């Protein structure tokens, strides 16, 4: 039997070599998937030709890319108005919950972290369900999508161009966000607004832990690839990535710690030491 040729010439490959090899394999996988889509009609023949694009790396094969239909200002307004409306509704719900807790039940009102959590959970949950769900369904044509959703993801492509090439990892993560994280966030917010519902911390622990795990996988692969898919303009790395990181990491991390502490305290009070029966003489 012929010997299998080693992937690396050295016996102990470095981290850089492993990352480079991973990127090569990932690119080959994406190209193979796209060529299969082309052979099978590609959802109406949308994957027909590699077009020039402003994303990085420059050699990245993006099929049928078309420039954004809306300006960045229009995209910001289209996103900002729903977020503002959800925020205002969240504050109204919080006020109603606090009134019920204080006046009718004689309980303490929601804490600052609880209130922040409700706003974040409702906004984040809806974003995950609506945008993540759209991407999970229409990711094959997202580079040429003429809707506001397509423009949002084309703008995100400057931060991470993997969104525009049917990358298997990105598709998987966005689908998980839409199917699991989004609904869990909404249910958690409802349980908080119900006035410290018993299932609240179980839902919150699941939602935030999934969120943090998915973000860690996403950011980890991006860091290991040395941000190869990020536009070199600093604003895309710092203005977008850093601000998004605060929203998608800091708040869920605080909520995760809150739920973990609540679960530990609950078990500490409920668990009683087992006392062995006294022996009778």
Short mmCIF file of C-alpha atoms in Angstrom, two decimals:
data_model
loop_
_atom_site.label_atom_id
_atom_site.label_comp_id
_atom_site.label_asym_id
_atom_site.label_seq_id
_atom_site.Cartn_x
_atom_site.Cartn_y
_atom_site.Cartn_z
CA UNK A 1 0.00 0.00 0.00
CA UNK A 2 1.31 3.39 -0.94
CA UNK A 3 2.18 5.67 1.89
CA UNK A 4 -0.14 8.62 2.42
CA UNK A 5 1.66 11.86 1.75
CA UNK A 6 1.86 14.06 4.83
CA UNK A 7 0.04 17.40 4.77
CA UNK A 8 3.01 19.17 6.31
CA UNK A 9 6.67 18.68 5.58
CA UNK A 10 7.61 19.24 9.21
CA UNK A 11 6.64 16.71 11.83
CA UNK A 12 5.24 19.38 14.14
CA UNK A 13 3.32 22.07 12.20
CA UNK A 14 3.03 25.52 13.71
CA UNK A 15 -0.23 27.29 14.54
CA UNK A 16 0.22 29.51 11.49
CA UNK A 17 0.54 26.45 9.23
CA UNK A 18 -2.57 24.87 10.72
CA UNK A 19 -4.60 28.05 10.28
CA UNK A 20 -3.37 28.47 6.69
CA UNK A 21 -4.26 24.87 5.87
CA UNK A 22 -7.68 25.27 7.49
CA UNK A 23 -8.35 28.38 5.39
CA UNK A 24 -7.31 26.56 2.20
CA UNK A 25 -9.60 23.62 2.97
CA UNK A 26 -12.46 25.95 3.89
CA UNK A 27 -12.07 27.93 0.65
CA UNK A 28 -12.01 24.71 -1.39
CA UNK A 29 -15.17 23.55 0.39
CA UNK A 30 -16.95 26.82 -0.36
CA UNK A 31 -15.89 26.72 -4.02
CA UNK A 32 -17.08 23.10 -4.27
CA UNK A 33 -20.47 23.96 -2.76
CA UNK A 34 -20.85 26.92 -5.11
CA UNK A 35 -19.92 24.85 -8.15
CA UNK A 36 -22.48 22.22 -7.09
CA UNK A 37 -25.09 24.95 -6.78
CA UNK A 38 -24.19 26.17 -10.26
CA UNK A 39 -24.47 22.67 -11.74
CA UNK A 40 -27.88 22.16 -10.09
CA UNK A 41 -29.31 25.44 -11.27
CA UNK A 42 -28.17 27.37 -8.22
CA UNK A 43 -31.63 28.39 -6.98
CA UNK A 44 -32.72 29.87 -10.24
CA UNK A 45 -29.26 30.22 -11.71
CA UNK A 46 -28.11 32.92 -9.26
CA UNK A 47 -24.61 31.48 -8.94
CA UNK A 48 -23.54 32.07 -12.52
CA UNK A 49 -20.38 34.13 -12.53
CA UNK A 50 -17.68 35.41 -10.23
CA UNK A 51 -17.92 39.19 -10.16
CA UNK A 52 -15.61 41.93 -8.94
CA UNK A 53 -16.26 43.07 -5.40
CA UNK A 54 -14.81 45.40 -2.71
CA UNK A 55 -14.37 42.68 -0.08
CA UNK A 56 -11.32 40.90 1.31
CA UNK A 57 -9.44 38.86 0.41
CA UNK A 58 -9.56 40.24 -3.13
CA UNK A 59 -9.35 36.76 -4.63
CA UNK A 60 -12.47 35.61 -2.78
CA UNK A 61 -14.95 34.05 -5.27
CA UNK A 62 -18.27 35.90 -4.83
CA UNK A 63 -20.91 34.99 -7.39
CA UNK A 64 -23.24 37.59 -8.92
CA UNK A 65 -22.31 40.33 -6.46
CA UNK A 66 -24.33 43.51 -6.93
CA UNK A 67 -23.77 46.81 -5.08
CA UNK A 68 -26.14 47.80 -2.30
CA UNK A 69 -29.52 49.17 -3.29
CA UNK A 70 -29.78 51.47 -0.27
CA UNK A 71 -27.27 53.95 1.15
CA UNK A 72 -25.62 53.40 4.51
CA UNK A 73 -27.81 56.14 5.99
CA UNK A 74 -30.96 54.42 4.74
CA UNK A 75 -29.74 51.10 6.14
CA UNK A 76 -29.02 52.73 9.52
CA UNK A 77 -32.48 54.32 9.61
CA UNK A 78 -34.17 51.07 8.56
CA UNK A 79 -32.45 49.29 11.45
CA UNK A 80 -32.61 52.14 13.95
CA UNK A 81 -36.36 52.81 13.82
CA UNK A 82 -37.45 49.23 14.71
CA UNK A 83 -34.78 49.05 17.43
CA UNK A 84 -36.01 52.35 18.88
CA UNK A 85 -39.62 51.17 18.82
CA UNK A 86 -38.75 47.87 20.53
CA UNK A 87 -36.73 49.77 23.13
CA UNK A 88 -39.67 52.08 23.91
CA UNK A 89 -42.06 49.14 24.14
CA UNK A 90 -39.59 47.36 26.43
CA UNK A 91 -39.47 50.36 28.77
CA UNK A 92 -43.28 50.47 28.83
CA UNK A 93 -43.44 46.75 29.70
CA UNK A 94 -40.80 47.23 32.41
CA UNK A 95 -42.75 50.12 33.95
CA UNK A 96 -45.92 48.03 34.03
CA UNK A 97 -44.08 45.09 35.60
CA UNK A 98 -42.52 47.28 38.30
CA UNK A 99 -45.93 48.73 39.16
CA UNK A 100 -47.39 45.23 39.52
CA UNK A 101 -44.49 44.02 41.66
CA UNK A 102 -44.46 47.00 44.02
CA UNK A 103 -48.14 47.92 44.36
CA UNK A 104 -49.90 44.59 44.05
CA UNK A 105 -47.42 41.96 45.19
CA UNK A 106 -45.26 43.97 47.59
CA UNK A 107 -42.08 42.74 45.87
CA UNK A 108 -38.96 44.64 44.88
CA UNK A 109 -38.96 46.13 41.36
CA UNK A 110 -36.73 44.90 38.56
CA UNK A 111 -33.06 45.71 39.04
CA UNK A 112 -31.06 47.80 36.59
CA UNK A 113 -29.55 44.62 35.13
CA UNK A 114 -33.02 43.08 34.81
CA UNK A 115 -34.23 46.14 32.90
CA UNK A 116 -31.16 46.16 30.67
CA UNK A 117 -31.66 42.45 30.13
CA UNK A 118 -35.27 42.86 28.98
CA UNK A 119 -34.30 45.50 26.41
CA UNK A 120 -31.31 43.47 25.15
CA UNK A 121 -33.24 40.19 25.06
CA UNK A 122 -36.16 41.62 23.07
CA UNK A 123 -33.98 43.52 20.59
CA UNK A 124 -31.42 40.73 20.24
CA UNK A 125 -34.06 38.03 20.01
CA UNK A 126 -35.96 39.78 17.23
CA UNK A 127 -32.75 40.52 15.31
CA UNK A 128 -31.69 36.88 15.56
CA UNK A 129 -35.07 35.58 14.44
CA UNK A 130 -35.74 38.07 11.62
CA UNK A 131 -32.27 38.67 10.15
CA UNK A 132 -30.75 35.32 11.11
CA UNK A 133 -33.83 33.52 9.79
CA UNK A 134 -33.69 35.44 6.51
CA UNK A 135 -30.01 34.59 6.07
CA UNK A 136 -30.59 30.92 6.89
CA UNK A 137 -33.20 30.70 4.11
CA UNK A 138 -31.74 33.02 1.44
CA UNK A 139 -27.98 32.80 2.06
CA UNK A 140 -27.31 31.41 -1.44
CA UNK A 141 -28.36 34.66 -3.10
CA UNK A 142 -27.41 37.14 -0.38
CA UNK A 143 -24.61 38.73 -2.46
CA UNK A 144 -27.15 39.79 -5.10
CA UNK A 145 -30.19 40.24 -2.86
CA UNK A 146 -31.84 43.61 -3.56
CA UNK A 147 -33.78 43.84 -0.28
CA UNK A 148 -32.78 45.72 2.86
CA UNK A 149 -31.73 42.35 4.32
CA UNK A 150 -29.29 41.80 1.48
CA UNK A 151 -27.86 45.29 1.95
CA UNK A 152 -27.37 44.69 5.68
CA UNK A 153 -25.41 41.51 5.00
CA UNK A 154 -23.40 43.14 2.21
CA UNK A 155 -22.44 45.81 4.73
CA UNK A 156 -21.53 43.08 7.21
CA UNK A 157 -19.40 41.56 4.46
CA UNK A 158 -16.85 44.33 5.02
CA UNK A 159 -16.43 43.05 8.57
CA UNK A 160 -16.55 39.38 7.56
CA UNK A 161 -16.82 38.44 3.89
CA UNK A 162 -17.70 34.86 4.81
CA UNK A 163 -21.32 36.02 4.92
CA UNK A 164 -21.28 36.39 1.12
CA UNK A 165 -19.74 33.07 0.07
CA UNK A 166 -22.10 30.46 1.58
CA UNK A 167 -19.55 29.64 4.23
CA UNK A 168 -20.77 26.46 6.04
CA UNK A 169 -19.71 27.72 9.46
CA UNK A 170 -21.51 31.07 9.12
CA UNK A 171 -24.67 29.40 7.80
CA UNK A 172 -24.66 26.99 10.73
CA UNK A 173 -24.10 29.70 13.34
CA UNK A 174 -26.77 32.03 11.91
CA UNK A 175 -29.26 29.16 11.73
CA UNK A 176 -28.60 28.24 15.36
CA UNK A 177 -29.10 31.87 16.33
CA UNK A 178 -32.41 32.08 14.47
CA UNK A 179 -33.82 28.74 15.63
CA UNK A 180 -32.60 28.57 19.23
CA UNK A 181 -31.05 31.77 20.58
CA UNK A 182 -33.67 34.18 19.24
CA UNK A 183 -36.74 32.37 20.65
CA UNK A 184 -34.94 31.71 23.96
CA UNK A 185 -34.20 35.44 24.28
CA UNK A 186 -37.86 36.34 23.72
CA UNK A 187 -39.06 33.72 26.22
CA UNK A 188 -36.52 34.92 28.79
CA UNK A 189 -37.68 38.53 28.44
CA UNK A 190 -41.30 37.43 28.89
CA UNK A 191 -40.40 35.43 32.01
CA UNK A 192 -38.72 38.50 33.54
CA UNK A 193 -41.70 40.71 32.71
CA UNK A 194 -44.00 38.14 34.34
CA UNK A 195 -42.41 39.12 37.64
CA UNK A 196 -39.52 36.79 38.45
CA UNK A 197 -41.03 33.67 36.91
CA UNK A 198 -39.42 30.48 38.32
CA UNK A 199 -38.19 29.37 34.87
CA UNK A 200 -36.57 32.75 34.19
CA UNK A 201 -32.98 31.89 35.13
CA UNK A 202 -33.08 28.51 33.38
CA UNK A 203 -34.07 30.20 30.12
CA UNK A 204 -31.64 33.07 30.66
CA UNK A 205 -28.75 30.69 31.37
CA UNK A 206 -29.47 28.70 28.19
CA UNK A 207 -29.94 31.76 25.97
CA UNK A 208 -26.81 33.59 27.12
CA UNK A 209 -24.57 30.51 27.22
CA UNK A 210 -25.55 29.62 23.64
CA UNK A 211 -25.01 33.23 22.58
CA UNK A 212 -21.54 33.35 24.14
CA UNK A 213 -20.53 29.96 22.72
CA UNK A 214 -21.56 30.92 19.18
CA UNK A 215 -19.82 34.31 19.38
CA UNK A 216 -16.68 32.60 20.71
CA UNK A 217 -16.64 30.19 17.74
CA UNK A 218 -17.28 33.02 15.28
CA UNK A 219 -14.64 35.35 16.71
CA UNK A 220 -12.17 32.54 17.34
CA UNK A 221 -12.10 31.42 13.71
CA UNK A 222 -11.80 35.05 12.59
CA UNK A 223 -8.89 35.73 14.95
CA UNK A 224 -7.06 32.52 14.02
CA UNK A 225 -7.33 33.48 10.35
CA UNK A 226 -5.78 36.86 11.25
CA UNK A 227 -8.95 38.68 10.15
CA UNK A 228 -8.29 37.56 6.59
CA UNK A 229 -11.95 38.19 5.70
CA UNK A 230 -12.12 41.69 7.23
CA UNK A 231 -11.63 44.88 5.21
CA UNK A 232 -8.31 46.54 6.23
CA UNK A 233 -10.00 49.88 6.91
CA UNK A 234 -9.77 50.26 10.74
CA UNK A 235 -13.38 51.41 11.04
CA UNK A 236 -14.65 47.99 10.06
CA UNK A 237 -12.52 46.23 12.65
CA UNK A 238 -12.98 48.65 15.53
CA UNK A 239 -16.14 50.68 14.93
CA UNK A 240 -18.24 47.74 13.82
CA UNK A 241 -16.60 44.75 15.49
CA UNK A 242 -15.88 46.44 18.82
CA UNK A 243 -19.31 48.02 19.15
CA UNK A 244 -21.04 44.81 18.14
CA UNK A 245 -18.83 42.91 20.56
CA UNK A 246 -20.00 45.06 23.45
CA UNK A 247 -23.62 44.39 22.55
CA UNK A 248 -23.30 40.68 21.81
CA UNK A 249 -20.76 39.78 24.51
CA UNK A 250 -20.81 42.17 27.47
CA UNK A 251 -24.56 42.19 28.17
CA UNK A 252 -25.08 38.41 27.79
CA UNK A 253 -21.98 37.83 29.91
CA UNK A 254 -23.52 39.89 32.73
CA UNK A 255 -26.84 38.06 32.39
CA UNK A 256 -25.05 34.70 32.30
CA UNK A 257 -23.21 35.52 35.54
CA UNK A 258 -26.47 36.69 37.13
CA UNK A 259 -28.26 33.43 36.30
CA UNK A 260 -25.31 31.27 37.32
CA UNK A 261 -25.22 33.02 40.72
CA UNK A 262 -28.98 32.67 41.17
CA UNK A 263 -28.86 28.95 40.38
CA UNK A 264 -25.98 28.37 42.82
CA UNK A 265 -27.75 30.28 45.60
CA UNK A 266 -30.98 28.36 45.02
CA UNK A 267 -29.30 24.97 45.24
CA UNK A 268 -27.32 26.08 48.27
CA UNK A 269 -30.50 26.88 50.17
CA UNK A 270 -32.47 23.86 48.98
CA UNK A 271 -29.83 21.21 49.54
CA UNK A 272 -29.86 19.99 53.12
CA UNK A 273 -27.13 17.86 54.66
CA UNK A 274 -27.99 14.21 54.95
CA UNK A 275 -27.88 13.22 58.60
CA UNK A 276 -27.24 9.58 59.29
CA UNK A 277 -29.80 8.02 61.66
CA UNK A 278 -28.60 7.50 65.19
CA UNK A 279 -27.80 3.96 66.13
CA UNK A 280 -30.03 2.53 68.83
CA UNK A 281 -28.31 0.70 71.65
#
